[in-house]
Short mmCIF file of C-alpha atoms in Angstrom, two decimals:
data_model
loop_
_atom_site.label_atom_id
_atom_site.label_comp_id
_atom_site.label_asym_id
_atom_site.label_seq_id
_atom_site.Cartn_x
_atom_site.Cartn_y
_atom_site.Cartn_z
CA UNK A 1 70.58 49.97 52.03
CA UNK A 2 68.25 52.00 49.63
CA UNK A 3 69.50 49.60 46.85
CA UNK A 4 69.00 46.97 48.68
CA UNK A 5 64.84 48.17 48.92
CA UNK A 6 64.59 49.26 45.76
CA UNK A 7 65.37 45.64 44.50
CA UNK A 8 63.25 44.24 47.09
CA UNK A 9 60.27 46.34 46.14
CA UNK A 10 60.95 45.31 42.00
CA UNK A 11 60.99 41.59 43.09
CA UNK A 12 57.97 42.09 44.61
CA UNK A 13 56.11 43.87 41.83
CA UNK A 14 57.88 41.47 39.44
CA UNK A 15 55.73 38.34 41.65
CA UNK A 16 52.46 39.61 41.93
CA UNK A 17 52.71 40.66 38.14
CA UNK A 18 53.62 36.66 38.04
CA UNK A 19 50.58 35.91 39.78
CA UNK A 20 48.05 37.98 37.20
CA UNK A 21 49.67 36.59 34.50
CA UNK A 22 49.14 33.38 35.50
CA UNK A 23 45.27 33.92 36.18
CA UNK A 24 45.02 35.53 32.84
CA UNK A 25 46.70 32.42 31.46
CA UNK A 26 43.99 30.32 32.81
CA UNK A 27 41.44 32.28 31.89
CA UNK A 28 42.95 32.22 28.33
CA UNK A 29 42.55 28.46 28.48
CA UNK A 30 39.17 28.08 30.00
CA UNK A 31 37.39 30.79 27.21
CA UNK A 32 39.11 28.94 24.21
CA UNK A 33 38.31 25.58 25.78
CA UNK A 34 34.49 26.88 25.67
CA UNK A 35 34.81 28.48 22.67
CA UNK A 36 36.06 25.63 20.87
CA UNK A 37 33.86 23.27 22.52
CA UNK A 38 30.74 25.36 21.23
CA UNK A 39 32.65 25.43 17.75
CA UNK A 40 32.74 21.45 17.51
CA UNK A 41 29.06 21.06 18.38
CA UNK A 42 26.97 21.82 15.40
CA UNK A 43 23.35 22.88 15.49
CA UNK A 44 20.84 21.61 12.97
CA UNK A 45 17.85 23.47 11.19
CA UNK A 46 15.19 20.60 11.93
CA UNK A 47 11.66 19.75 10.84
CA UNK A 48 9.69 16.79 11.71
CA UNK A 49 7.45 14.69 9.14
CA UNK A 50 4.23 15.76 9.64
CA UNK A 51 1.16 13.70 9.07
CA UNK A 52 -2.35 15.24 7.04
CA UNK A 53 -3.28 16.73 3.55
CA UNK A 54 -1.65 17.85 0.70
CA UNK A 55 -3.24 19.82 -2.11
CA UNK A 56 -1.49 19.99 -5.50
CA UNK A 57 -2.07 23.18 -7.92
CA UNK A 58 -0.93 25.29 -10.68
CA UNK A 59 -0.60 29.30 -10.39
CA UNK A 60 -1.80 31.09 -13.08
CA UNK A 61 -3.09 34.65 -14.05
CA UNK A 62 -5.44 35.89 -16.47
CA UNK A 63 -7.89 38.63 -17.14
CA UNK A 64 -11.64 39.00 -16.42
CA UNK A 65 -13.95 38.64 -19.50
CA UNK A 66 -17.13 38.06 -20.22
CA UNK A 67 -18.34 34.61 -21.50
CA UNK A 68 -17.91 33.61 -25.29
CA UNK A 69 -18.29 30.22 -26.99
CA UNK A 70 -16.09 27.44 -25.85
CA UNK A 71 -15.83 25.14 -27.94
CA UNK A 72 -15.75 21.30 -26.18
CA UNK A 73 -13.72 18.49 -27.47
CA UNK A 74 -12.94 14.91 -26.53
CA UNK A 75 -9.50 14.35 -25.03
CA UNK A 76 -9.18 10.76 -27.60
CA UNK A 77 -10.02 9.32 -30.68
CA UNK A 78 -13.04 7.16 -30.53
CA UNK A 79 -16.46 6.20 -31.90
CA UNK A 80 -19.30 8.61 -31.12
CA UNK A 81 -21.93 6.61 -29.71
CA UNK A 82 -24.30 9.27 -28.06
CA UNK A 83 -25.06 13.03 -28.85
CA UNK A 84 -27.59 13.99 -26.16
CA UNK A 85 -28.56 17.92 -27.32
CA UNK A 86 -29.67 19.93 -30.26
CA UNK A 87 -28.34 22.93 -31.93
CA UNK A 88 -29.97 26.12 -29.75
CA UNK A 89 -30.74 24.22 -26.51
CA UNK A 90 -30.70 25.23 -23.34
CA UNK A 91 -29.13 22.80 -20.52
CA UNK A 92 -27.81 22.77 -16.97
CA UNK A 93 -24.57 22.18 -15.65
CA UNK A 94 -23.31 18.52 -15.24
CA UNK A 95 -25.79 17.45 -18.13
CA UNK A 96 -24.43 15.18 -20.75
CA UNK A 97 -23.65 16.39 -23.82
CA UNK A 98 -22.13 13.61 -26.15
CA UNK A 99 -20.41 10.28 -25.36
CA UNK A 100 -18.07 8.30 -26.94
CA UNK A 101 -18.07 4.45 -26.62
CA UNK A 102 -17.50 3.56 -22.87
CA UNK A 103 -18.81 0.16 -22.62
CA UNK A 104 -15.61 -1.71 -21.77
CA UNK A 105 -14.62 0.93 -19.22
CA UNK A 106 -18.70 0.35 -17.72
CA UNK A 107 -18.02 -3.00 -17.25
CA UNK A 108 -14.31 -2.50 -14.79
CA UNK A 109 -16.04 0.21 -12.75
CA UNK A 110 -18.67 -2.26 -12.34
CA UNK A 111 -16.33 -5.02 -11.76
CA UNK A 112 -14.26 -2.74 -9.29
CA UNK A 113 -17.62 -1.61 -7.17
CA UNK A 114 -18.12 -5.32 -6.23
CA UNK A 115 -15.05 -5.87 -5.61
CA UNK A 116 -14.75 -2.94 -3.18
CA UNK A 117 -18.33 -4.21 -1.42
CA UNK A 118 -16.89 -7.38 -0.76
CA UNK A 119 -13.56 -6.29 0.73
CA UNK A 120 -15.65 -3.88 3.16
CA UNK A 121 -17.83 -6.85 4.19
CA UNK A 122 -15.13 -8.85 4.67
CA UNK A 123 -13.39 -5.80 7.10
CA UNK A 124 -16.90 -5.33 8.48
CA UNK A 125 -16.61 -9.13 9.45
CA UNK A 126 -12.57 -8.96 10.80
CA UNK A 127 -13.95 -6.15 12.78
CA UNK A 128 -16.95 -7.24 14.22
CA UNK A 129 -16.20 -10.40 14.46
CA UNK A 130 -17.65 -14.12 13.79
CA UNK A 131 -21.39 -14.65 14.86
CA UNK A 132 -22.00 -17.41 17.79
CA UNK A 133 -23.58 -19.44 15.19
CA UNK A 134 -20.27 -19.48 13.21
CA UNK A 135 -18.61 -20.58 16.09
CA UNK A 136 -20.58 -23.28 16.78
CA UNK A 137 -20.51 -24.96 13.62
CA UNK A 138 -16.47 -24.65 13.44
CA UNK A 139 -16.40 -26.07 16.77
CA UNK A 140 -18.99 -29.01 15.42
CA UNK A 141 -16.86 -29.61 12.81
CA UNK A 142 -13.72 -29.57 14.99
CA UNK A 143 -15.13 -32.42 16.98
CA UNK A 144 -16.14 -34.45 13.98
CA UNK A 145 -12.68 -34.72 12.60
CA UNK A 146 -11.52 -35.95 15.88
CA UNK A 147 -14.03 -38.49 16.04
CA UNK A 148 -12.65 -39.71 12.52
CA UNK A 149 -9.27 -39.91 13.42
CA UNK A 150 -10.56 -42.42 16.30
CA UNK A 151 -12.54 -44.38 13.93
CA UNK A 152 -9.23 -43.96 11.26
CA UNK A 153 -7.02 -45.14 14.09
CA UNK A 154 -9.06 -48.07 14.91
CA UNK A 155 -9.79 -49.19 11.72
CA UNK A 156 -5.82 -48.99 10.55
CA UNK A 157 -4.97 -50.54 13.62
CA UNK A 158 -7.42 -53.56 12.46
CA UNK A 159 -5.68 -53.67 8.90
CA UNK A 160 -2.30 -53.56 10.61
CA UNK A 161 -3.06 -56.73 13.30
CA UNK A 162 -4.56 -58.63 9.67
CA UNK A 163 -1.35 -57.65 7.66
CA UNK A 164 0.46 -59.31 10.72
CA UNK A 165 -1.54 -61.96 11.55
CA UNK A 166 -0.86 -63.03 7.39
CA UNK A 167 2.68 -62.42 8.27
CA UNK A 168 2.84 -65.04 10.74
CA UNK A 169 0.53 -67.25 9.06
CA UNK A 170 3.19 -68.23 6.53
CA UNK A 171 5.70 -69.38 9.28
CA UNK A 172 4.82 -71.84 12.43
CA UNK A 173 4.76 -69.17 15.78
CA UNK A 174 6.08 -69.93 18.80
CA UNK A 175 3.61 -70.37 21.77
CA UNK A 176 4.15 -69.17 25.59
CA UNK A 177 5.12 -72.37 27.63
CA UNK A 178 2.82 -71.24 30.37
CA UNK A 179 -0.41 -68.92 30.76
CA UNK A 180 -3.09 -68.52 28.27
CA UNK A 181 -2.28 -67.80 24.60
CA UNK A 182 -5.46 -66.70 21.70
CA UNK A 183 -3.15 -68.29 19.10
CA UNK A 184 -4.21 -71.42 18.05
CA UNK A 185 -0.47 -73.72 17.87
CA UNK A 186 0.57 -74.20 13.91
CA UNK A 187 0.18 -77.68 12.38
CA UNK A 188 3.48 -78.89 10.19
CA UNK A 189 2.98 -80.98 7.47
CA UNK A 190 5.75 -82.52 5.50
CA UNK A 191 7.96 -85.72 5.03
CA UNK A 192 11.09 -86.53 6.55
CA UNK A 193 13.38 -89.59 5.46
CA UNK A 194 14.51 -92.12 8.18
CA UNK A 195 16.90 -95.05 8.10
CA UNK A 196 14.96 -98.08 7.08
CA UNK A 197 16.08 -99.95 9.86
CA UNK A 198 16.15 -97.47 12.88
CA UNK A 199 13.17 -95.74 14.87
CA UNK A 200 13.30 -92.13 16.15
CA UNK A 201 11.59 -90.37 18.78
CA UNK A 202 11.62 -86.68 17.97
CA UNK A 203 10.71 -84.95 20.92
CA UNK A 204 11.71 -80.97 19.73
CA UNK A 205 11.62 -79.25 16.60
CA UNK A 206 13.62 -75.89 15.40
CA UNK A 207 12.56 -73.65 12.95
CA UNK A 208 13.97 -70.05 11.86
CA UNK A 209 10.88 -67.39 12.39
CA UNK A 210 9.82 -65.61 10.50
CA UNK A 211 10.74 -68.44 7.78
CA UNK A 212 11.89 -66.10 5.13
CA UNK A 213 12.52 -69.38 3.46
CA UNK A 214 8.75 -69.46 2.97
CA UNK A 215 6.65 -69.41 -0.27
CA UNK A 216 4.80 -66.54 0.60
CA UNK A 217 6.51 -64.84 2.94
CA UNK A 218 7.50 -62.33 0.65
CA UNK A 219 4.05 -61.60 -0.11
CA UNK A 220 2.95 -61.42 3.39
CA UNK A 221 5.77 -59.07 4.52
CA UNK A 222 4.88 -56.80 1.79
CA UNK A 223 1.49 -56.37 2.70
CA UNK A 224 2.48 -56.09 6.76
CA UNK A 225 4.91 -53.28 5.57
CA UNK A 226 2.30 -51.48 2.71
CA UNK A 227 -0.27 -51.62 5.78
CA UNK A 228 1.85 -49.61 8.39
CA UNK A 229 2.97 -46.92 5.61
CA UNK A 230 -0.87 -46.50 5.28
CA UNK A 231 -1.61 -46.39 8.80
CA UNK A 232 0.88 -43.44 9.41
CA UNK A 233 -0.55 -41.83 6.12
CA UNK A 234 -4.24 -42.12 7.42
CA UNK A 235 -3.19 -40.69 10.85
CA UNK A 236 -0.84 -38.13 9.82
CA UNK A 237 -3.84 -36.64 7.65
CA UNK A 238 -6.73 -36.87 10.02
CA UNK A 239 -4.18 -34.93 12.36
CA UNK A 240 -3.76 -32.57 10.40
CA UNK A 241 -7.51 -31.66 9.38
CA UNK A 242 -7.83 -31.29 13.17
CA UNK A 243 -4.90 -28.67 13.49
CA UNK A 244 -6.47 -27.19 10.71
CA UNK A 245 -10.25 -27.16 12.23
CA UNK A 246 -8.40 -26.00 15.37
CA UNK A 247 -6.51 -23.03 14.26
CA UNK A 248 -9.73 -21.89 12.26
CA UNK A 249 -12.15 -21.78 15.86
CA UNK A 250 -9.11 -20.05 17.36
CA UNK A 251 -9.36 -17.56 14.52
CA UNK A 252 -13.27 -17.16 14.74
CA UNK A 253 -12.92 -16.73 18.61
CA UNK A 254 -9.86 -14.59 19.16
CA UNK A 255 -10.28 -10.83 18.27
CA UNK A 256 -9.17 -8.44 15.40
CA UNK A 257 -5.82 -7.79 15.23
CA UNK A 258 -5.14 -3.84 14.56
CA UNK A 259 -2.50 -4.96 11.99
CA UNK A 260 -4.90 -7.26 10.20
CA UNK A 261 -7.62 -4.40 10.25
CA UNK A 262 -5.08 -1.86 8.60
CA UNK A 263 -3.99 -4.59 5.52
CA UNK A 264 -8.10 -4.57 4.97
CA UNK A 265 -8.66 -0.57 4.93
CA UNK A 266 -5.30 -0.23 2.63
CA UNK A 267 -7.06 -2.47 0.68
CA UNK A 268 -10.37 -0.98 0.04
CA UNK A 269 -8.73 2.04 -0.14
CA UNK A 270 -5.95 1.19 -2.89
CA UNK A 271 -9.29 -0.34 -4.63
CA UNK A 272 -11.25 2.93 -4.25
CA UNK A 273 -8.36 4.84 -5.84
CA UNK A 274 -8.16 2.36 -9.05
CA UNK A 275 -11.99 3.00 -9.57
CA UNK A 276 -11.05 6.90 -9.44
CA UNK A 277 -8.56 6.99 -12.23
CA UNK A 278 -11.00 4.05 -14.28
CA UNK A 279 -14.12 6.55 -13.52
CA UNK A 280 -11.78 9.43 -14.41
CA UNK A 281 -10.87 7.55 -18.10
CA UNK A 282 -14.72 6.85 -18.41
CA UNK A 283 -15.18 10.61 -17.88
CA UNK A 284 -12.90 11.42 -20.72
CA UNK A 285 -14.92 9.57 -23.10
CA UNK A 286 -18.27 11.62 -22.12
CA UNK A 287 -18.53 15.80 -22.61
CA UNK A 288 -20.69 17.52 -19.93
CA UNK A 289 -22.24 21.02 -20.02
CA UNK A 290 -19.23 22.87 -17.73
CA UNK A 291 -22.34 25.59 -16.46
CA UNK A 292 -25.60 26.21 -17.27
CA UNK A 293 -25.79 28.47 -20.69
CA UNK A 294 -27.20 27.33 -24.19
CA UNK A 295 -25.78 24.71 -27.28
CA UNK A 296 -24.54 26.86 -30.26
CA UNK A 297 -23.71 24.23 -32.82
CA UNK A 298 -23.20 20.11 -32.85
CA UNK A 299 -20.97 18.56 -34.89
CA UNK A 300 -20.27 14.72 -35.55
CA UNK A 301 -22.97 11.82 -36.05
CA UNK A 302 -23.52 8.40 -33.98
CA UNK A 303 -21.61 5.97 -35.40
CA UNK A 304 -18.43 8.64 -36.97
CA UNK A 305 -14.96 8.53 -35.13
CA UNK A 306 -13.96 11.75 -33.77
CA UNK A 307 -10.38 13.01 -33.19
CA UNK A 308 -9.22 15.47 -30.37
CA UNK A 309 -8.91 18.39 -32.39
CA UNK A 310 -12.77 18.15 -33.58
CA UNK A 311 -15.26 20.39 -32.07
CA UNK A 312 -18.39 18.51 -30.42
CA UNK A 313 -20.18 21.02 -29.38
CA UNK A 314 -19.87 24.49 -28.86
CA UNK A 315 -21.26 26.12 -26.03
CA UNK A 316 -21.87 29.80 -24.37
CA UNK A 317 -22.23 29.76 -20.25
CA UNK A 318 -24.93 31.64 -18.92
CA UNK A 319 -24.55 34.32 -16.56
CA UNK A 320 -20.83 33.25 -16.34
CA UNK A 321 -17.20 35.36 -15.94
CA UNK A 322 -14.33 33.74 -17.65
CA UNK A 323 -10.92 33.78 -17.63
CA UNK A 324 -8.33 32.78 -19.94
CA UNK A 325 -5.02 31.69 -18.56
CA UNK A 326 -1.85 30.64 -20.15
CA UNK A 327 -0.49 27.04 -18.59
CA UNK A 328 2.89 26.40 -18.92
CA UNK A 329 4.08 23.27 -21.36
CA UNK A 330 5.58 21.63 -17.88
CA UNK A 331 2.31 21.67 -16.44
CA UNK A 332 -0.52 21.74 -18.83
CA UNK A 333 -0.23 17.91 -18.38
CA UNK A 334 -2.08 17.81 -15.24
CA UNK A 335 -4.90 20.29 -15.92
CA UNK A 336 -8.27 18.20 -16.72
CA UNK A 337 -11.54 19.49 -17.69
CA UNK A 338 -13.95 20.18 -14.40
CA UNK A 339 -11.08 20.48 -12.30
CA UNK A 340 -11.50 23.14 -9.74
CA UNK A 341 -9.66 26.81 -9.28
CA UNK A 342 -9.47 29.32 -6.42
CA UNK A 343 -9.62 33.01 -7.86
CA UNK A 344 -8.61 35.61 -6.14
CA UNK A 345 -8.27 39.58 -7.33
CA UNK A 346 -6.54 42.49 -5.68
CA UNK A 347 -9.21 44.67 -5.70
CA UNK A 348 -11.23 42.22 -3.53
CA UNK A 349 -8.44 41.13 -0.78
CA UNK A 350 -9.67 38.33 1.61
CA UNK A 351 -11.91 36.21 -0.54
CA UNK A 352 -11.80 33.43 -2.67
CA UNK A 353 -14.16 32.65 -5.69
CA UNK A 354 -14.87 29.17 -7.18
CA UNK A 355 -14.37 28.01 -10.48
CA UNK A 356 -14.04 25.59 -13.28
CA UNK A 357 -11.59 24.28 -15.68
CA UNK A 358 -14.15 24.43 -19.12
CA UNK A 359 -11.38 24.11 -22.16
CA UNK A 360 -8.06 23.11 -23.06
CA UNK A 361 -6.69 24.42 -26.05
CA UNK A 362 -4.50 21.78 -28.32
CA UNK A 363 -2.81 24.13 -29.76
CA UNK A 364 0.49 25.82 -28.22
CA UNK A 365 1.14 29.51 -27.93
CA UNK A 366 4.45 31.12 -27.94
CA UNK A 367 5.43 33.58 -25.68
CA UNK A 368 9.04 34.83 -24.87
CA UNK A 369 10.64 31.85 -26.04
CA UNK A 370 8.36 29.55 -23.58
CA UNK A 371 5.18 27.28 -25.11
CA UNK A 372 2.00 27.84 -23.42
CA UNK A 373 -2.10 25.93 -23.72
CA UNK A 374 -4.62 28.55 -23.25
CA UNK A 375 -6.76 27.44 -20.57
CA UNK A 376 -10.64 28.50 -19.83
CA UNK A 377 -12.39 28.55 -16.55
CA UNK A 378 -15.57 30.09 -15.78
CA UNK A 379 -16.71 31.49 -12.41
CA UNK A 380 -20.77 30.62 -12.21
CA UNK A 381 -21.16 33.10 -9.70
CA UNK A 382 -19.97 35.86 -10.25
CA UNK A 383 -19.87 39.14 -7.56
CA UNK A 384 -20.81 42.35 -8.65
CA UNK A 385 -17.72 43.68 -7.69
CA UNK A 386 -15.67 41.57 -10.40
CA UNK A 387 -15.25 43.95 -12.98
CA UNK A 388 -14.24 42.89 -17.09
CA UNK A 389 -10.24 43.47 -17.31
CA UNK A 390 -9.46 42.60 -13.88
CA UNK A 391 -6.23 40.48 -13.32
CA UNK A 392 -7.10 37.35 -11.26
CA UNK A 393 -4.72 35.14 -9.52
CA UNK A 394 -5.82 31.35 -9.93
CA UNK A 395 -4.76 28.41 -8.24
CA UNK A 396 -6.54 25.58 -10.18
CA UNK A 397 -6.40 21.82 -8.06
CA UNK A 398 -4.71 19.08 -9.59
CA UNK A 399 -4.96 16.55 -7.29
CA UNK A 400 -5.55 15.77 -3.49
CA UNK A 401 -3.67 13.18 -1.24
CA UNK A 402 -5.49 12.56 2.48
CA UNK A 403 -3.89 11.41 5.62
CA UNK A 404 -0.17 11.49 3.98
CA UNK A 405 2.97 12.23 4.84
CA UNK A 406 4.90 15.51 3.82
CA UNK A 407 8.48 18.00 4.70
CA UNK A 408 9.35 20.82 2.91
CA UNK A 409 10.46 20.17 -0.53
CA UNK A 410 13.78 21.65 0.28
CA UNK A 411 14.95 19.09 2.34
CA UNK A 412 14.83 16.70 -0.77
CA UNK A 413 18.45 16.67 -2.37
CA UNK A 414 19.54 14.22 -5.65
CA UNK A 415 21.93 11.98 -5.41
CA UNK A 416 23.34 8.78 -8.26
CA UNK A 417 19.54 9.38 -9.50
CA UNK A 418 17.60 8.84 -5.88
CA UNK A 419 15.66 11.18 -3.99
CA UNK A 420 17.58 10.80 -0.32
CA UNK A 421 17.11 13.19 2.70
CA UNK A 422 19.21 13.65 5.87
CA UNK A 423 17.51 12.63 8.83
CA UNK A 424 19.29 12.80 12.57
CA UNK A 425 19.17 9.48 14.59
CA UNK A 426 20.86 9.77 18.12
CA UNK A 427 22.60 12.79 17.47
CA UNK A 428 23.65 11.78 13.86
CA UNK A 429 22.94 12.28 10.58
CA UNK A 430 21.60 9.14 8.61
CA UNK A 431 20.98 9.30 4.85
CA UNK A 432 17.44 8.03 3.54
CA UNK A 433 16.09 7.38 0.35
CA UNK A 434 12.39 8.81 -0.31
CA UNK A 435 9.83 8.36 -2.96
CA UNK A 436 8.14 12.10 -3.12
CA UNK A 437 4.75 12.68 -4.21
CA UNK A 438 2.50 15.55 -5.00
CA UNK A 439 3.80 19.10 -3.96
CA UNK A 440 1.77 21.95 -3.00
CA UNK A 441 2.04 25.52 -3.28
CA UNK A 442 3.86 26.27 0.02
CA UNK A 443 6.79 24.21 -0.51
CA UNK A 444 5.59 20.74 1.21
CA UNK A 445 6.11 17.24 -0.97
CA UNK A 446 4.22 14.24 0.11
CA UNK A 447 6.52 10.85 1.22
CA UNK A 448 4.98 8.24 -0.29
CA UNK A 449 7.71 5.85 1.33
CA UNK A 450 10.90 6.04 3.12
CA UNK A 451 9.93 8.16 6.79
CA UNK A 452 8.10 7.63 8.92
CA UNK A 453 5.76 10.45 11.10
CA UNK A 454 7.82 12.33 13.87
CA UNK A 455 11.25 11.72 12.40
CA UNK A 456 13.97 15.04 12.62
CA UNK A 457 14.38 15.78 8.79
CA UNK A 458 17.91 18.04 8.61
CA UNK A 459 17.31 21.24 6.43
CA UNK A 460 20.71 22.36 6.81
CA UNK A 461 23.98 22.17 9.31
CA UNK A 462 25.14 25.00 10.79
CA UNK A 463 28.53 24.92 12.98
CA UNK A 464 28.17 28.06 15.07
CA UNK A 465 28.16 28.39 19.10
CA UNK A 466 25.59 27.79 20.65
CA UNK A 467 24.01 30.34 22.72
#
């Protein structure tokens, strides 16, 4: 009997132990079934393509010091044409110094300026649309066409009825038996052989028409045939100077299209950029006082050739700080005379000071294995607190692109020689190919082509759950 409970009491245990493991089975099943789940669905680091302006510029450092000659050169070889100062004089910033022989260059910028006028009238006209006296004389002109293709169709219609009437001159016609008929009945001439000795009443005649068999039938049908091929001709033209007179007062009276509007401004503005870079080249060709200061020495004559390694003029800024900075051989390529630089010095945290690319050495300077151009810019006003020695930080500005597209250079990778990035499209990932522009000095590279704004550029995939 006490066996009997004691087995009874294990089986019990034994089922309710059953029972938990069973739970804990499903349990099992439903965490995994998560944790898998959340395993299988990646998360992306996204950005999206942003729209607005990109500045481009080169980090340097270099030491206060005060000003000492700078010696100015021309970027080229060319003919000196103009030297505009004297040993010992003063002059003002901006003021020409010496020029070499621009007149070919003159005569594009001028060239490009009209051209540029004339594509803004004609976007000033898209946009504001044709003048009521415009659109009177198109449709004037609309209805005179379509009075000439009345006076075309009647008068080919007159030439056709001739070419016919010819037609059926050359053969006898056949008149209506009854009613009223314009035609006047043919008269047949001819001889016709009889018996000698009988007499014959012809009372009907047969003949073939048109009588092909004719003399000048030939002739006839020709011209019937040349004068219908003309008649469509005539038509088919004057219809179509009406279509075209048409579409053209549709076009005066229906309103800009956006689309049209944008081909006009991307226009004028690809045209505004070409006179840049030709103004830019023009500039090259002329030396300008960087600051204010005071000529030390002029070398050349008008009329000589001078190379870029030949000292123009030599010059000492007034009232100036200056700083010499090494450039990099990777980068010296896009520093220009006058561009601008952003200084900024430890000692003075928080502010920014303004200055000028002045002089661009052509010689290279070695330093740990790596080629540097000693670069000069000048700060024209310069803050009492800047002392000689000081290390500066410089950003100088290389170039500037406005209303552009731009993602974080990262998300650029190579690939067989393209530039592609990964962009996700309905939860996957497509593969573009870009054409990158400038970069700044945060990271971001302009998109010339390839996005477009508000697109979900993938940085990188990461496959862990999410939370």
């Amino acid at each position: 009997m006490i066996k009997e409970k004691i087995i009874n009491l294990y089986n019990s245990i034994l089922n309710i132990k059953k029972k938990y493991l069973y739970l804990f089975g499903i349990i099992v099943v439903i965490i995994s079934s998560v944790f898998l789940l959340q395993f299988n669905n990646s998360t992306y680091n996204l950005v999206e393509v942003k729209k607005g302006s990109l500045v481009e510029e080169v980090s340097a450092t270099g030491n206060v010091e005060f000003p000492t000659k700078i010696d100015l050169r021309f970027k080229n070889s060319g003919r000196l044409v103009l030297v505009n100062v004297k040993d010992g004089q003063n002059v003002s910033k901006g003021q020409l110094l010496a020029k070499q022989d621009t007149s070919y260059l003159d005569a594009q910028v001028l060239e490009m300026k009209a051209g540029i006028e004339l594509q803004k009238a004609k976007l000033d006209q898209l946009i504001g649309g044709y003048s009521n006296e415009e659109i009177t004389l198109s449709e004037i002109a609309l209805e005179n066409v379509k009075k000439d293709y009345i006076n075309i169709k009647t008068q080919q219609e007159t030439l056709v009825s001739n070419a016919y009437k010819n037609l059926l001159n050359s053969t006898p016609e056949a008149l209506p038996s009854g009613g009223q008929s314009d035609y006047t009945a043919p008269t047949i001439s001819g001889n016709i052989k009889f018996p000698s000795t009988s007499s014959t009443n012809v009372t009907e005649w047969t003949i073939d028409i048109p009588n092909k068999k004719a003399s000048n039938y030939i002739t006839n049908n020709n011209a019937y045939e040349a004068a219908l091929k003309t008649q469509a001709s005539a038509l088919s033209s004057a219809q179509s100077l009406i279509d075209q007179k048409t579409a053209e007062l549709a076009l005066k009276k229906a309103p800009a299209r956006n689309y049209d509007i944008s081909v006009y401004e991307a226009q004028v503005d690809q045209a505004e950029s070409l006179l840049q870079k030709i103004e830019a080249q023009r500039n090259e060709l002329m030396i300008f006082a960087p600051s204010s200061g005071f000529v030390t020495k002029i070398n050349g004559d008008v009329g000589e050739t001078v190379s870029p390694d030949m000292t123009i003029v030599s010059f000492i800024p007034e009232g100036s700080l200056q700083l010499k900075l090494n450039i990099i051989e990777d980068k010296i390529v896009d520093i220009k005379i006058g561009q601008e630089a952003k200084i900024t010095f430890d000692a003075i945290p928080n502010e920014k000071f303004i200055a000028k690319v002045v002089s661009i050495d052509l010689v290279e300077t070695i330093s740990g294995g790596s080629v540097y151009y000693q670069t000069t810019i000048i700060c024209e006003k310069p803050d009492e607190r800047i002392k000689s020695g000081m290390t500066a930080n410089v950003l100088i500005t290389t170039d500037i692109s406005e209303d552009v597209l731009y993602i974080p250079t990262v998300a650029i990778q190579n690939k067989d020689g393209k530039k592609i990035v990964q962009v996700l499209e309905n939860k996957k990932i497509v593969i573009k190919e870009v054409d990158p522009g400038i970069k700044n000095s945060i990271g971001m590279t302009e998109i010339k082509s390839g996005l477009s704004e508000g697109e979900q550029i993938v940085l990188s995939n990461i496959s862990v759950p999410k939370k």
